[in-house]
Amino acid sequence: EVQLVESGGDLVQPGGSLRLSCAASGFTFNTFVMSWVRQAPGKGPEWVSDIHYRYERINYADSVKGRFTISRDNANNTLYLQMNSLKPEDTAVYYCAASSRRVLGDTPAEYDYWGQGTQVTVSS
């Protein structure tokens, strides 16, 4: 059974930091491109970042560039998102997603696997 289990979401003040994790199982993690997608309340999903499985090519949305860092640990089948200088507009449910090739999509149908999400709330 394929599983993507996100964790690390929390309530944090503006300017604070959080580190999200996504534990993967049931598929060959090191052959998949891994992505983070978020959905803010009342808004559509937004692609945040992705990381290639082999060469570790990394891409970010302009809205998070310079503040978020994506990484992966292929030995432990885990994806991470380090989020610094958080803003209220970063408030969203954050999902991790897996695809056999890079997709710039932001909906579950465009990925092979999709997690259940973790809530990040940035508020004072």
PDB file of C-alpha atoms in Angstrom:
ATOM      1  CA  GLU A   1       0.000   0.000   0.000  1.00  0.00           C
ATOM      2  CA  VAL A   2       1.339   3.407  -0.993  1.00  0.00           C
ATOM      3  CA  GLN A   3       1.452   5.963   1.788  1.00  0.00           C
ATOM      4  CA  LEU A   4       2.582   9.574   2.001  1.00  0.00           C
ATOM      5  CA  VAL A   5       2.296  10.826   5.564  1.00  0.00           C
ATOM      6  CA  GLU A   6       2.981  14.507   6.224  1.00  0.00           C
ATOM      7  CA  SER A   7       3.842  15.891   9.645  1.00  0.00           C
ATOM      8  CA  GLY A   8       5.256  19.002  11.247  1.00  0.00           C
ATOM      9  CA  GLY A   9       2.423  21.434  10.654  1.00  0.00           C
ATOM     10  CA  ASP A  10       1.655  23.802  13.525  1.00  0.00           C
ATOM     11  CA  LEU A  11       0.588  27.288  14.571  1.00  0.00           C
ATOM     12  CA  VAL A  12       3.517  29.694  14.268  1.00  0.00           C
ATOM     13  CA  GLN A  13       3.954  33.457  14.515  1.00  0.00           C
ATOM     14  CA  PRO A  14       4.862  35.562  11.478  1.00  0.00           C
ATOM     15  CA  GLY A  15       8.601  35.433  10.913  1.00  0.00           C
ATOM     16  CA  GLY A  16       8.849  32.006  12.459  1.00  0.00           C
ATOM     17  CA  SER A  17      10.002  28.693  11.018  1.00  0.00           C
ATOM     18  CA  LEU A  18       8.654  25.190  10.590  1.00  0.00           C
ATOM     19  CA  ARG A  19       9.987  21.993   9.091  1.00  0.00           C
ATOM     20  CA  LEU A  20       7.535  19.698   7.373  1.00  0.00           C
ATOM     21  CA  SER A  21       8.259  16.017   6.760  1.00  0.00           C
ATOM     22  CA  CYS A  22       6.675  13.484   4.445  1.00  0.00           C
ATOM     23  CA  ALA A  23       7.307   9.810   5.108  1.00  0.00           C
ATOM     24  CA  ALA A  24       6.850   7.674   1.992  1.00  0.00           C
ATOM     25  CA  SER A  25       6.260   3.952   1.710  1.00  0.00           C
ATOM     26  CA  GLY A  26       4.920   1.397  -0.745  1.00  0.00           C
ATOM     27  CA  PHE A  27       6.769   2.660  -3.827  1.00  0.00           C
ATOM     28  CA  THR A  28      10.350   3.183  -4.978  1.00  0.00           C
ATOM     29  CA  PHE A  29      10.897   6.617  -3.487  1.00  0.00           C
ATOM     30  CA  ASN A  30      14.236   7.304  -5.144  1.00  0.00           C
ATOM     31  CA  THR A  31      12.756   7.011  -8.636  1.00  0.00           C
ATOM     32  CA  PHE A  32      10.029   9.619  -8.139  1.00  0.00           C
ATOM     33  CA  VAL A  33       9.994  13.393  -8.335  1.00  0.00           C
ATOM     34  CA  MET A  34       8.647  14.699  -5.032  1.00  0.00           C
ATOM     35  CA  SER A  35       6.621  17.873  -4.668  1.00  0.00           C
ATOM     36  CA  TRP A  36       4.917  20.074  -2.104  1.00  0.00           C
ATOM     37  CA  VAL A  37       1.535  21.586  -2.937  1.00  0.00           C
ATOM     38  CA  ARG A  38      -0.510  23.773  -0.607  1.00  0.00           C
ATOM     39  CA  GLN A  39      -4.101  24.905  -0.381  1.00  0.00           C
ATOM     40  CA  ALA A  40      -5.068  28.006   1.552  1.00  0.00           C
ATOM     41  CA  PRO A  41      -8.562  28.439   2.999  1.00  0.00           C
ATOM     42  CA  GLY A  42     -11.037  29.379   0.285  1.00  0.00           C
ATOM     43  CA  LYS A  43      -8.425  29.174  -2.473  1.00  0.00           C
ATOM     44  CA  GLY A  44      -7.338  26.656  -5.062  1.00  0.00           C
ATOM     45  CA  PRO A  45      -4.260  24.491  -4.630  1.00  0.00           C
ATOM     46  CA  GLU A  46      -0.848  26.015  -5.356  1.00  0.00           C
ATOM     47  CA  TRP A  47       2.307  24.147  -6.357  1.00  0.00           C
ATOM     48  CA  VAL A  48       5.130  25.133  -3.974  1.00  0.00           C
ATOM     49  CA  SER A  49       8.283  23.207  -4.834  1.00  0.00           C
ATOM     50  CA  ASP A  50       9.691  19.999  -6.292  1.00  0.00           C
ATOM     51  CA  ILE A  51      12.902  18.001  -6.237  1.00  0.00           C
ATOM     52  CA  HIS A  52      14.147  15.539  -8.830  1.00  0.00           C
ATOM     53  CA  TYR A  53      14.869  12.011  -7.692  1.00  0.00           C
ATOM     54  CA  ARG A  54      18.309  11.600  -9.193  1.00  0.00           C
ATOM     55  CA  TYR A  55      20.029  14.885  -9.849  1.00  0.00           C
ATOM     56  CA  GLU A  56      18.245  16.756  -7.117  1.00  0.00           C
ATOM     57  CA  ARG A  57      17.201  19.540  -9.467  1.00  0.00           C
ATOM     58  CA  ILE A  58      15.054  21.835  -7.374  1.00  0.00           C
ATOM     59  CA  ASN A  59      12.320  24.307  -8.264  1.00  0.00           C
ATOM     60  CA  TYR A  60      10.305  26.794  -6.219  1.00  0.00           C
ATOM     61  CA  ALA A  61       7.263  28.942  -6.715  1.00  0.00           C
ATOM     62  CA  ASP A  62       8.119  32.643  -6.730  1.00  0.00           C
ATOM     63  CA  SER A  63       5.980  33.127  -3.624  1.00  0.00           C
ATOM     64  CA  VAL A  64       8.321  30.980  -1.494  1.00  0.00           C
ATOM     65  CA  LYS A  65      11.680  31.377  -3.235  1.00  0.00           C
ATOM     66  CA  GLY A  66      14.402  32.398  -0.796  1.00  0.00           C
ATOM     67  CA  ARG A  67      12.321  31.407   2.246  1.00  0.00           C
ATOM     68  CA  PHE A  68      11.563  27.688   1.746  1.00  0.00           C
ATOM     69  CA  THR A  69      14.027  24.848   1.162  1.00  0.00           C
ATOM     70  CA  ILE A  70      13.015  21.439  -0.143  1.00  0.00           C
ATOM     71  CA  SER A  71      15.183  18.380   0.455  1.00  0.00           C
ATOM     72  CA  ARG A  72      14.930  14.624   0.421  1.00  0.00           C
ATOM     73  CA  ASP A  73      16.557  11.661   2.151  1.00  0.00           C
ATOM     74  CA  ASN A  74      16.383   8.759  -0.260  1.00  0.00           C
ATOM     75  CA  ALA A  75      17.912   6.368   2.288  1.00  0.00           C
ATOM     76  CA  ASN A  76      14.992   6.978   4.631  1.00  0.00           C
ATOM     77  CA  ASN A  77      12.250   7.651   2.052  1.00  0.00           C
ATOM     78  CA  THR A  78      11.525  11.083   3.472  1.00  0.00           C
ATOM     79  CA  LEU A  79      10.806  14.467   1.921  1.00  0.00           C
ATOM     80  CA  TYR A  80      11.261  17.728   3.820  1.00  0.00           C
ATOM     81  CA  LEU A  81      10.239  21.357   3.522  1.00  0.00           C
ATOM     82  CA  GLN A  82      12.075  23.874   5.682  1.00  0.00           C
ATOM     83  CA  MET A  83       9.988  27.022   5.896  1.00  0.00           C
ATOM     84  CA  ASN A  84      11.549  30.227   7.210  1.00  0.00           C
ATOM     85  CA  SER A  85      10.324  33.810   7.483  1.00  0.00           C
ATOM     86  CA  LEU A  86       6.763  32.569   7.452  1.00  0.00           C
ATOM     87  CA  LYS A  87       3.989  34.972   6.504  1.00  0.00           C
ATOM     88  CA  PRO A  88       0.252  34.842   7.199  1.00  0.00           C
ATOM     89  CA  GLU A  89      -0.301  34.130   3.505  1.00  0.00           C
ATOM     90  CA  ASP A  90       1.624  30.869   3.934  1.00  0.00           C
ATOM     91  CA  THR A  91      -1.290  29.550   5.981  1.00  0.00           C
ATOM     92  CA  ALA A  92      -2.530  26.443   4.199  1.00  0.00           C
ATOM     93  CA  VAL A  93      -2.772  22.696   4.244  1.00  0.00           C
ATOM     94  CA  TYR A  94       0.501  21.388   2.827  1.00  0.00           C
ATOM     95  CA  TYR A  95       0.468  18.181   0.801  1.00  0.00           C
ATOM     96  CA  CYS A  96       3.338  16.091  -0.438  1.00  0.00           C
ATOM     97  CA  ALA A  97       2.964  14.407  -3.805  1.00  0.00           C
ATOM     98  CA  ALA A  98       4.922  11.948  -5.921  1.00  0.00           C
ATOM     99  CA  SER A  99       5.182  11.668  -9.693  1.00  0.00           C
ATOM    100  CA  SER A 100       7.253   9.506 -12.018  1.00  0.00           C
ATOM    101  CA  ARG A 101       8.119  12.621 -14.032  1.00  0.00           C
ATOM    102  CA  ARG A 102       8.099  16.289 -13.207  1.00  0.00           C
ATOM    103  CA  VAL A 103       4.668  17.904 -13.369  1.00  0.00           C
ATOM    104  CA  LEU A 104       3.853  21.519 -12.601  1.00  0.00           C
ATOM    105  CA  GLY A 105       0.388  20.626 -11.495  1.00  0.00           C
ATOM    106  CA  ASP A 106      -1.400  21.482  -8.292  1.00  0.00           C
ATOM    107  CA  THR A 107      -4.191  18.899  -8.153  1.00  0.00           C
ATOM    108  CA  PRO A 108      -4.104  15.260  -7.019  1.00  0.00           C
ATOM    109  CA  ALA A 109      -5.124  13.966 -10.457  1.00  0.00           C
ATOM    110  CA  GLU A 110      -1.820  15.182 -11.921  1.00  0.00           C
ATOM    111  CA  TYR A 111       0.312  13.124  -9.544  1.00  0.00           C
ATOM    112  CA  ASP A 112       0.760   9.418  -9.010  1.00  0.00           C
ATOM    113  CA  TYR A 113       0.479   9.656  -5.223  1.00  0.00           C
ATOM    114  CA  TRP A 114      -0.809  12.332  -2.842  1.00  0.00           C
ATOM    115  CA  GLY A 115      -0.706  12.638   0.954  1.00  0.00           C
ATOM    116  CA  GLN A 116      -3.404  13.603   3.432  1.00  0.00           C
ATOM    117  CA  GLY A 117      -1.883  16.983   4.287  1.00  0.00           C
ATOM    118  CA  THR A 118      -0.645  18.855   7.356  1.00  0.00           C
ATOM    119  CA  GLN A 119      -2.002  22.204   8.541  1.00  0.00           C
ATOM    120  CA  VAL A 120       0.291  25.212   8.764  1.00  0.00           C
ATOM    121  CA  THR A 121      -1.144  28.335  10.374  1.00  0.00           C
ATOM    122  CA  VAL A 122       0.832  31.567  10.520  1.00  0.00           C
ATOM    123  CA  SER A 123      -0.758  34.037  12.883  1.00  0.00           C
ATOM    124  CA  SER A 124       0.057  36.290  15.803  1.00  0.00           C
TER     125      SER A 124
END
